[in-house]
PDB file of N, CA and C and ligand atoms in Angstrom:
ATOM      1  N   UNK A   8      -4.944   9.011   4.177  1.00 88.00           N
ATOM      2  CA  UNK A   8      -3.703   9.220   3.410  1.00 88.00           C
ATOM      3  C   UNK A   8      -2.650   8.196   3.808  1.00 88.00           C
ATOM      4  N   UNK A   9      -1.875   7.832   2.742  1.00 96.00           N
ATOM      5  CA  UNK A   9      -0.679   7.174   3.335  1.00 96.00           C
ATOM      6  C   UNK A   9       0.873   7.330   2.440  1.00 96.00           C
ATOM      7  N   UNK A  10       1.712   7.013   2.663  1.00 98.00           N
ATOM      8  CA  UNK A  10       3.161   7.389   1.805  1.00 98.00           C
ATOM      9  C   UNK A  10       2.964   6.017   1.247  1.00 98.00           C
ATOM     10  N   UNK A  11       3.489   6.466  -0.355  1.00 98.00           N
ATOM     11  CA  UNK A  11       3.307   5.477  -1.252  1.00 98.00           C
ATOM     12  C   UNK A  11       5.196   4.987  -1.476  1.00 98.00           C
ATOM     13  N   UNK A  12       5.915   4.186  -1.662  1.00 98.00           N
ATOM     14  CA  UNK A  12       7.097   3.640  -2.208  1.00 98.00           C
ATOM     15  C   UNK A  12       7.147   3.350  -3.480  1.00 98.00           C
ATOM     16  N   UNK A  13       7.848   4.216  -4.732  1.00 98.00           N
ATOM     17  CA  UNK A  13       7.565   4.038  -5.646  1.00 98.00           C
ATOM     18  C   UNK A  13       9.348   3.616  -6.298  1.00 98.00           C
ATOM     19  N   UNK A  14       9.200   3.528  -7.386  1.00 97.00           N
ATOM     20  CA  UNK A  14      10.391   2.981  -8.076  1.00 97.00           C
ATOM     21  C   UNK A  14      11.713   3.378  -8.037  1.00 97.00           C
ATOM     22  N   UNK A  15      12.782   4.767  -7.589  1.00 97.00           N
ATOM     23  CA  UNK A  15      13.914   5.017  -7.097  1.00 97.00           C
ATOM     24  C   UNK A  15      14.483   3.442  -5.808  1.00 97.00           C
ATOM     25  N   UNK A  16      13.436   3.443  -5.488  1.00 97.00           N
ATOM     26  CA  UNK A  16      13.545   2.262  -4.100  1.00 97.00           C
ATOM     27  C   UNK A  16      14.286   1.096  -4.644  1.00 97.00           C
ATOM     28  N   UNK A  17      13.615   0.798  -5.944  1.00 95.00           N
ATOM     29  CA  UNK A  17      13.751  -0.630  -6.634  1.00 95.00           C
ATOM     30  C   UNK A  17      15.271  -0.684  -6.728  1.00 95.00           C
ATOM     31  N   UNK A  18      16.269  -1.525  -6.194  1.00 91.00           N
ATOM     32  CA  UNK A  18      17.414  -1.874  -5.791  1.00 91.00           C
ATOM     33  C   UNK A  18      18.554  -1.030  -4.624  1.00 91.00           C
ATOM     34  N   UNK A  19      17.648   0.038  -4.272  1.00 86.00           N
ATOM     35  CA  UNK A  19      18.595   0.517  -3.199  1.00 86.00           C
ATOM     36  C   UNK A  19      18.652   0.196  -2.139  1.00 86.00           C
ATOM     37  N   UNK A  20      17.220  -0.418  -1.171  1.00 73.00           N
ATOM     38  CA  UNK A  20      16.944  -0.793   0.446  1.00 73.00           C
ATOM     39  C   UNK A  20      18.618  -0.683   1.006  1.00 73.00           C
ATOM     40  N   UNK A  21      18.459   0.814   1.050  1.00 87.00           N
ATOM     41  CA  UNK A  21      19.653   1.065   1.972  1.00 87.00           C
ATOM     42  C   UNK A  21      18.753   1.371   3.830  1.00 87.00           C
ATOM     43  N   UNK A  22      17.216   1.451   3.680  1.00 95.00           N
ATOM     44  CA  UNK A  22      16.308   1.228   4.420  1.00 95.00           C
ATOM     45  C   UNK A  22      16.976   2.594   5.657  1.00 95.00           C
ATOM     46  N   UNK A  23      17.242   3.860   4.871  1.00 95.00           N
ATOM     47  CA  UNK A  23      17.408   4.989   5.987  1.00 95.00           C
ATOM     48  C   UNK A  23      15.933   5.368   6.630  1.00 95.00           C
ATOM     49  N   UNK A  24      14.835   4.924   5.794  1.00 97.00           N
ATOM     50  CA  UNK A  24      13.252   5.212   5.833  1.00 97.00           C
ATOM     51  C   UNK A  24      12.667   4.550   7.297  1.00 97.00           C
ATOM     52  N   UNK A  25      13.574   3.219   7.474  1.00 96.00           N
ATOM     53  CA  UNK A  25      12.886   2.110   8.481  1.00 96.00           C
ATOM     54  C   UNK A  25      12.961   2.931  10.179  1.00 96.00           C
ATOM     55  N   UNK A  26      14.302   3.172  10.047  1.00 97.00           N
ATOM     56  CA  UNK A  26      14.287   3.549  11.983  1.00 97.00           C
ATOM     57  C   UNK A  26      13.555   4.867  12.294  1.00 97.00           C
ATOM     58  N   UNK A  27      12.822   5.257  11.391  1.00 98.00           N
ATOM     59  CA  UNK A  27      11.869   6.617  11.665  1.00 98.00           C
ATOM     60  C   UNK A  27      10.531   6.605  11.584  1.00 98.00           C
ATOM     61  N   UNK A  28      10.245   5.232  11.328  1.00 98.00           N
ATOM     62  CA  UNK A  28       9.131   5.335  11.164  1.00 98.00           C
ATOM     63  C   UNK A  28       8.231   4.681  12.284  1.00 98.00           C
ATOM     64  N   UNK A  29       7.470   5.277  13.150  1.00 98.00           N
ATOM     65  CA  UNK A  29       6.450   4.947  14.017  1.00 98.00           C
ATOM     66  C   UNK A  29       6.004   3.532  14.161  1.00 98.00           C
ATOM     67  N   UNK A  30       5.054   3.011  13.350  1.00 97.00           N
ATOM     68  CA  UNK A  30       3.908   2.500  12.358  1.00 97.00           C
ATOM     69  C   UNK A  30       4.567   1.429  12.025  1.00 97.00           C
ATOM     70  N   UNK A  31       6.085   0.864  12.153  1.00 97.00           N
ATOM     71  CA  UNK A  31       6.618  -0.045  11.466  1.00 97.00           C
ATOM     72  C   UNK A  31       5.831  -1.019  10.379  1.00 97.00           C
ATOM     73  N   UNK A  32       5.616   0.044   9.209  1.00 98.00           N
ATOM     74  CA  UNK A  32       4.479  -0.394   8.589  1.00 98.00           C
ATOM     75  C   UNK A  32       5.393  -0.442   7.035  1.00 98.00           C
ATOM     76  N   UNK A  33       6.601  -0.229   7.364  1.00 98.00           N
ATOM     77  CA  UNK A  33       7.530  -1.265   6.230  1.00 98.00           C
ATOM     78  C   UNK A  33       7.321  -2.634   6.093  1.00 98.00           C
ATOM     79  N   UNK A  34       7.181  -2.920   4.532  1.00 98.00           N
ATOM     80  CA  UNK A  34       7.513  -4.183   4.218  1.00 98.00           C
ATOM     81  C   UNK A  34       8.434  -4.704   3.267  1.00 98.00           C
ATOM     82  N   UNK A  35       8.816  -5.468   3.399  1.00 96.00           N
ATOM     83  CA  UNK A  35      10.246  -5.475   1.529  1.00 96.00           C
ATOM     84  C   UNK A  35      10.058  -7.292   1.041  1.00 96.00           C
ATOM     85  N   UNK A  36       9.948  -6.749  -0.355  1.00 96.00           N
ATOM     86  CA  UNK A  36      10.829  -8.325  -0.744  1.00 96.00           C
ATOM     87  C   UNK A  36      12.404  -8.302  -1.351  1.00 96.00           C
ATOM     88  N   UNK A  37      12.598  -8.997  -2.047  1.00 94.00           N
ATOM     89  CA  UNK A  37      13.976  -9.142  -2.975  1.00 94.00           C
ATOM     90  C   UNK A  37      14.363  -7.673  -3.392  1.00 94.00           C
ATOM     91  N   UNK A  38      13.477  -7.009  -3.772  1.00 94.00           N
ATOM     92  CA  UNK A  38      13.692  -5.920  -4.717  1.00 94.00           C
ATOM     93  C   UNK A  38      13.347  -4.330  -4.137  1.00 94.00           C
ATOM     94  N   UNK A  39      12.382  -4.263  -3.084  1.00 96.00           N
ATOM     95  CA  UNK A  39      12.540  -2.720  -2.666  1.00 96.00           C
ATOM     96  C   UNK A  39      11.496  -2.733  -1.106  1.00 96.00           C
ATOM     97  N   UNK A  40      11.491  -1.930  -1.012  1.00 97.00           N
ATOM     98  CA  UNK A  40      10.263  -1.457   0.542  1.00 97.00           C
ATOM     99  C   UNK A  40       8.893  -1.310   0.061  1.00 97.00           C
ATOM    100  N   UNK A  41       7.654  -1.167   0.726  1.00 98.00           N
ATOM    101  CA  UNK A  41       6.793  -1.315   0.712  1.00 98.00           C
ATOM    102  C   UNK A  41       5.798  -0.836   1.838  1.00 98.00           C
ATOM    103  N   UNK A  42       4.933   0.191   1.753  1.00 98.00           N
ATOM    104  CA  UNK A  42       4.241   0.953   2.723  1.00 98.00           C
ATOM    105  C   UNK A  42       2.992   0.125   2.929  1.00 98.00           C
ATOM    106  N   UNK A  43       2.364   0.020   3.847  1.00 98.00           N
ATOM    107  CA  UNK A  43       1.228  -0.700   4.077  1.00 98.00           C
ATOM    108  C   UNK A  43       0.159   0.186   4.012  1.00 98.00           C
ATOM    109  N   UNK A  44      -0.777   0.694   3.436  1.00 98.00           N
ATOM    110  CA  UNK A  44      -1.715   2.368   3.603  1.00 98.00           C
ATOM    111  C   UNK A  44      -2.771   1.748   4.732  1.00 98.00           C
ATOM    112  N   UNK A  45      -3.121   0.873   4.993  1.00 98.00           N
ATOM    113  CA  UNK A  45      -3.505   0.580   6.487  1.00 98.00           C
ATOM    114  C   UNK A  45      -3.020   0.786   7.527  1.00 98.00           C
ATOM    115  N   UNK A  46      -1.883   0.851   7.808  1.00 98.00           N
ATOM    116  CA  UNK A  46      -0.549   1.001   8.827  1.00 98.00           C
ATOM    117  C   UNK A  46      -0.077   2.321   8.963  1.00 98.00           C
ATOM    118  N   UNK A  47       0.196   2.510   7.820  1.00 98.00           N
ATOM    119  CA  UNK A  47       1.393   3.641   8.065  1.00 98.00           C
ATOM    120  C   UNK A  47      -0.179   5.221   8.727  1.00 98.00           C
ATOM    121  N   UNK A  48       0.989   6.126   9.263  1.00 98.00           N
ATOM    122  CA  UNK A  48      -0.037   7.094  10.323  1.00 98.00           C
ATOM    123  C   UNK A  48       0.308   8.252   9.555  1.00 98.00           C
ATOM    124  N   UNK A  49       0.821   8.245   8.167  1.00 96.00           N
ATOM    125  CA  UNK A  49       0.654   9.415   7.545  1.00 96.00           C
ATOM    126  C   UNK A  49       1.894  10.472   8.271  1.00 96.00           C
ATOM    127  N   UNK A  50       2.918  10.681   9.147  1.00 97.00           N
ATOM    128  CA  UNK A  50       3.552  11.057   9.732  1.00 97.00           C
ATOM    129  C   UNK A  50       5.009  11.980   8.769  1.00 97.00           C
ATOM    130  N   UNK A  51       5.058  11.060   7.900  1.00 97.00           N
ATOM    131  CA  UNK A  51       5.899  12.099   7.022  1.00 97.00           C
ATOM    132  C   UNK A  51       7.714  12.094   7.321  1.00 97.00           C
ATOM    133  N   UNK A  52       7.510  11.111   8.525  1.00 98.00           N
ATOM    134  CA  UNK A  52       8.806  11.298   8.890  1.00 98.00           C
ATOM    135  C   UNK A  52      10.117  10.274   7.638  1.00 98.00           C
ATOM    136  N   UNK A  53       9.516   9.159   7.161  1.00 98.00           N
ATOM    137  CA  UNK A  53      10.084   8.628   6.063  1.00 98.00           C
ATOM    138  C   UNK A  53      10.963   9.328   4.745  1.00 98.00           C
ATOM    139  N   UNK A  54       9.788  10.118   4.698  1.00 97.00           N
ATOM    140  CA  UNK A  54      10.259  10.836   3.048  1.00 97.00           C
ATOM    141  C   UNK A  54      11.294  11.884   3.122  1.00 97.00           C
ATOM    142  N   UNK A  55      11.866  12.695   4.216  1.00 97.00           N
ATOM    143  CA  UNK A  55      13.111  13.165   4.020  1.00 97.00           C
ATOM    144  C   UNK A  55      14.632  12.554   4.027  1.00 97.00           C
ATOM    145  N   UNK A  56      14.084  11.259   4.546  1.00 97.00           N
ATOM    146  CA  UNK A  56      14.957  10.560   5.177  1.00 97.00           C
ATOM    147  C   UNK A  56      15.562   9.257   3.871  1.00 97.00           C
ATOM    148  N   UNK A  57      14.636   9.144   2.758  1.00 97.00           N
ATOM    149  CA  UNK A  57      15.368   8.820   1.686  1.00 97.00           C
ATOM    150  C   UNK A  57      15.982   9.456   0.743  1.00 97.00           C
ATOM    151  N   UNK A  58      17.366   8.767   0.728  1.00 95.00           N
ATOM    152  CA  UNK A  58      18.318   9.388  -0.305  1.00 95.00           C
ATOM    153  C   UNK A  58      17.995   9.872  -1.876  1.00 95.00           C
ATOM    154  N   UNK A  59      16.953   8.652  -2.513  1.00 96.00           N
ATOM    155  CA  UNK A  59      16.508   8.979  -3.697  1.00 96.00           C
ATOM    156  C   UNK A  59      15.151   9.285  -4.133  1.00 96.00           C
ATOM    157  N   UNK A  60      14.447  10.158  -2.682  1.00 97.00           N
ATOM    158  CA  UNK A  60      12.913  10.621  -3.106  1.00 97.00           C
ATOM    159  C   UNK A  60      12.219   9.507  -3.697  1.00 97.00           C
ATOM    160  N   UNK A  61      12.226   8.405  -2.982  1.00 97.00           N
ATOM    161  CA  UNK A  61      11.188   7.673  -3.353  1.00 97.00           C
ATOM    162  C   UNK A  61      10.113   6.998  -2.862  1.00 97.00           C
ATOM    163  N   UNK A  62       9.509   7.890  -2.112  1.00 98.00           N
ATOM    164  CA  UNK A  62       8.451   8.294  -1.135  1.00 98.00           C
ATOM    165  C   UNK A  62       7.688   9.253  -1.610  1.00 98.00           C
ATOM    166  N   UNK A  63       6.708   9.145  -1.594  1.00 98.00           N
ATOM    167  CA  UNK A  63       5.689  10.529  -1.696  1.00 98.00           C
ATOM    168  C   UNK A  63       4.076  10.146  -1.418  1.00 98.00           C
ATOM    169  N   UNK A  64       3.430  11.240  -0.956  1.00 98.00           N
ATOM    170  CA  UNK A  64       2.109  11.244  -0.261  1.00 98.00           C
ATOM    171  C   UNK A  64       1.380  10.647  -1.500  1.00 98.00           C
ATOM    172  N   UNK A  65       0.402   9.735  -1.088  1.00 97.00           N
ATOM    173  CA  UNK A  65      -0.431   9.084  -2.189  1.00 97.00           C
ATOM    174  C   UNK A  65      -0.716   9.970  -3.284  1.00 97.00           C
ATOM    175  N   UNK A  66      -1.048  11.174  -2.935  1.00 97.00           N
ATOM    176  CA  UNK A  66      -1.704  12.225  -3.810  1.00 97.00           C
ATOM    177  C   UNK A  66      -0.658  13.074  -4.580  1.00 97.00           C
ATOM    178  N   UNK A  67       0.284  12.627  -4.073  1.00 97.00           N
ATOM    179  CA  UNK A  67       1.427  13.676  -4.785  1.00 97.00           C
ATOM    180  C   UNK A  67       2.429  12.769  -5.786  1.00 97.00           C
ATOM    181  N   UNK A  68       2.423  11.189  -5.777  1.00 98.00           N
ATOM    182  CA  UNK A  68       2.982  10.008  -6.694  1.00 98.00           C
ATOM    183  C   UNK A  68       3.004  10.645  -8.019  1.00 98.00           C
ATOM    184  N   UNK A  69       4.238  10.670  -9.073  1.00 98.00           N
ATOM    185  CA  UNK A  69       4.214  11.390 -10.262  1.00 98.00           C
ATOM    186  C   UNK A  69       3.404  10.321 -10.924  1.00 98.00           C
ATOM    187  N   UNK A  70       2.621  10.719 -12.114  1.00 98.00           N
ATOM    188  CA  UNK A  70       1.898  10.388 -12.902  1.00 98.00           C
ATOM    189  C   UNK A  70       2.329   8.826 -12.918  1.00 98.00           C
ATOM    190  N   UNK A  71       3.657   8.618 -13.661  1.00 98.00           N
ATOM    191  CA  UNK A  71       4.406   7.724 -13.934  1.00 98.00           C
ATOM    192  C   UNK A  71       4.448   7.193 -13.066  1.00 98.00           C
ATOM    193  N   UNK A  72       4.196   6.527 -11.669  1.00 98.00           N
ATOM    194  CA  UNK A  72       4.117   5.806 -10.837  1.00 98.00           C
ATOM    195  C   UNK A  72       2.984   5.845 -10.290  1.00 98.00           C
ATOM    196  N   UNK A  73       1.613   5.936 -10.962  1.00 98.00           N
ATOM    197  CA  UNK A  73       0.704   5.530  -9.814  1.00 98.00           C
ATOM    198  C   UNK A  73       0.921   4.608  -9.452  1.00 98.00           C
ATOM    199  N   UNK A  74       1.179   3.502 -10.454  1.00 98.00           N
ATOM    200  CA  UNK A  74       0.604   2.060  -9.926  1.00 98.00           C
ATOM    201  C   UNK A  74       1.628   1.386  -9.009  1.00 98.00           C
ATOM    202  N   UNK A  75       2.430   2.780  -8.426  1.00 98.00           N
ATOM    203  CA  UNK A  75       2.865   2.206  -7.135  1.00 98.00           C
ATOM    204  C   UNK A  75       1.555   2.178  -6.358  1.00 98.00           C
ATOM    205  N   UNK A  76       0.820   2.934  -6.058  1.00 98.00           N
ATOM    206  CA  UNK A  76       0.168   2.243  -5.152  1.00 98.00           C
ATOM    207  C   UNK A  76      -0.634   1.782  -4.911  1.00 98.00           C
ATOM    208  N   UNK A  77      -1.213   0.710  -5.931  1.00 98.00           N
ATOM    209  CA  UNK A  77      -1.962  -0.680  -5.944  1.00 98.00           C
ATOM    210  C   UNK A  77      -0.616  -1.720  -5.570  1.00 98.00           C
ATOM    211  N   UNK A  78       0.535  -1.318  -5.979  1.00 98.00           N
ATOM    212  CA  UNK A  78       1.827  -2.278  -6.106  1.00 98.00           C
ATOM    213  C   UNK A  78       2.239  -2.578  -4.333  1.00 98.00           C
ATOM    214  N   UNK A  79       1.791  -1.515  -3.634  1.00 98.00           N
ATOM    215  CA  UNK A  79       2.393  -0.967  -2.084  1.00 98.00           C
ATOM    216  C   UNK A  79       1.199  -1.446  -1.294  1.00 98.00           C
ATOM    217  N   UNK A  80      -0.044  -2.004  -1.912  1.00 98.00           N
ATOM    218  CA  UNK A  80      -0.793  -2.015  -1.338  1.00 98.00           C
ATOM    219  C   UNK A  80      -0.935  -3.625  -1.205  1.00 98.00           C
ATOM    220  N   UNK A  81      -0.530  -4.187  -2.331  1.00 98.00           N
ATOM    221  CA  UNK A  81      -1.056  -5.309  -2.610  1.00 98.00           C
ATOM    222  C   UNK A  81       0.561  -6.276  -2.090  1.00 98.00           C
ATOM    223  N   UNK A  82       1.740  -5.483  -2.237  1.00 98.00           N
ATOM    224  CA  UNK A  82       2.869  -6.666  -1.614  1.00 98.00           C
ATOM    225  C   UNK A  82       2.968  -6.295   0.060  1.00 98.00           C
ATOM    226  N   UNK A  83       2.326  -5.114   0.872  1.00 98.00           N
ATOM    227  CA  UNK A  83       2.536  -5.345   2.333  1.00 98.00           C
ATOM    228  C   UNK A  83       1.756  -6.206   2.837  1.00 98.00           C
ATOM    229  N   UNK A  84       1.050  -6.557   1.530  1.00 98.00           N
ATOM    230  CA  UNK A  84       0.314  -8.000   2.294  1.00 98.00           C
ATOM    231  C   UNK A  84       1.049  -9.303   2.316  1.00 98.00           C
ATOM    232  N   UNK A  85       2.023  -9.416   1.185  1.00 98.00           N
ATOM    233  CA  UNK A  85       2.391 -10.389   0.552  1.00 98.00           C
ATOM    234  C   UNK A  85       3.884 -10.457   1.042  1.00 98.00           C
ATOM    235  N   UNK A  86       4.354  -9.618   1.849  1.00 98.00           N
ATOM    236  CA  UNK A  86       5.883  -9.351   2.024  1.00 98.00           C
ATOM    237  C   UNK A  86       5.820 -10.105   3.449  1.00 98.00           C
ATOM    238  N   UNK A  87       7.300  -9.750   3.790  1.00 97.00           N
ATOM    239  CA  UNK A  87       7.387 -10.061   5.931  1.00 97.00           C
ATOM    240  C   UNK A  87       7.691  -8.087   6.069  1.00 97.00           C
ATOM    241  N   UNK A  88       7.575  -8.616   7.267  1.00 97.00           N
ATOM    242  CA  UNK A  88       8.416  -6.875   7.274  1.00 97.00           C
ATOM    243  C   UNK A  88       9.329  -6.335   7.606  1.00 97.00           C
ATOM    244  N   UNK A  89       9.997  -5.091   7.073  1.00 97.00           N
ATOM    245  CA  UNK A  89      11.214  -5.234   6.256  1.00 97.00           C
ATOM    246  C   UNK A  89      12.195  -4.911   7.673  1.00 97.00           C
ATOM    247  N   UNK A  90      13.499  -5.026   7.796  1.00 95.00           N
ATOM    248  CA  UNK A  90      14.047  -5.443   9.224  1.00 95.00           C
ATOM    249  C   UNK A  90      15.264  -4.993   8.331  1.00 95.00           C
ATOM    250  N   UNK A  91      15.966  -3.904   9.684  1.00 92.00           N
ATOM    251  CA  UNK A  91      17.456  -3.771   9.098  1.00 92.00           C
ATOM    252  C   UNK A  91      18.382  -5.045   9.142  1.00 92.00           C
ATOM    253  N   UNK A  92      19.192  -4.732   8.123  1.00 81.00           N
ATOM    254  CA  UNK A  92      20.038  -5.880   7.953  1.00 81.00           C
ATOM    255  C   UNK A  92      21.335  -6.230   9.057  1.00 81.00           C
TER     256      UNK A  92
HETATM  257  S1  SF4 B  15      15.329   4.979   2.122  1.00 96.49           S
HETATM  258 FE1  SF4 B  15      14.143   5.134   0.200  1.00 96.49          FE
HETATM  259  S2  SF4 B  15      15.258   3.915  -1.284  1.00 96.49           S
HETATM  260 FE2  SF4 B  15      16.054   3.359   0.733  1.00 96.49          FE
HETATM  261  S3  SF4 B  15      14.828   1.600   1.351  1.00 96.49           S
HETATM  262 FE3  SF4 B  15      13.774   3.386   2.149  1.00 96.49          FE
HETATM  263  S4  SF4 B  15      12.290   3.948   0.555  1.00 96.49           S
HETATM  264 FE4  SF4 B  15      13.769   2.572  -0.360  1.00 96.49          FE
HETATM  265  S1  SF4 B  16       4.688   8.324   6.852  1.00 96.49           S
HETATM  266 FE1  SF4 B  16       5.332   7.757   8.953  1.00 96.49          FE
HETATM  267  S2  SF4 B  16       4.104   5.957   9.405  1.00 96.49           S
HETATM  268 FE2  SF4 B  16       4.013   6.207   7.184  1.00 96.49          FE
HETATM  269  S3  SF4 B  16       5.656   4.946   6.383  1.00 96.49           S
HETATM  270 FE3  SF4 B  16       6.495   7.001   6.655  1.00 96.49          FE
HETATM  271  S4  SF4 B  16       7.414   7.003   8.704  1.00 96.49           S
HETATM  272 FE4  SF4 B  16       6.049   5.218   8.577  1.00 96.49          FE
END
């Protein structure tokens, strides 16, 4: 299992998600955060901790966002990782 980052994210990286998370298995570009599902330890501690619910367990992603996570999968490769500002 891993927490997927889906679209609420897309322009907020106010990054309350980053200092809780274990696994520092954040990644970001220009536009939002990014979970690594190799990395991250499934821990759960992320998803209360964003303001606009935009986190959720792979299996629980609303319909309308699966393809966050081919999207989460494919830019923590492609990102640096994501570092408070
Ligand atoms: S707290 Fe939520 S919206 Fe903010 S950067 Fe993290 S995942 Fe994105
Ligand atoms: S579930 Fe835990 S390990 Fe995974 S991204 Fe969230 S805080 Fe990090």
């Amino acid at each position: 299992m891993t927490m997927v980052v889906t679209e609420p994210c897309r322009g907020c990286k106010d990054k309350s998600c980053l200092p809780v998370c274990p696994a520092e298995c954040f990644y970001e570009d220009s536009e939002m955060l990014y979970i690594d599902p190799d990395e991250c330890v499934d821990c759960a501690a992320c998803v209360s901790e964003c303001p606009v619910e935009a986190i959720f367990y792979e299996d629980d992603v609303p319909e309308k966002w699966k393809r966050y996570l081919g999207i989460n999968a494919q830019k923590s490769r492609e990102c640096l990782p994501a570092a408070l500002d």
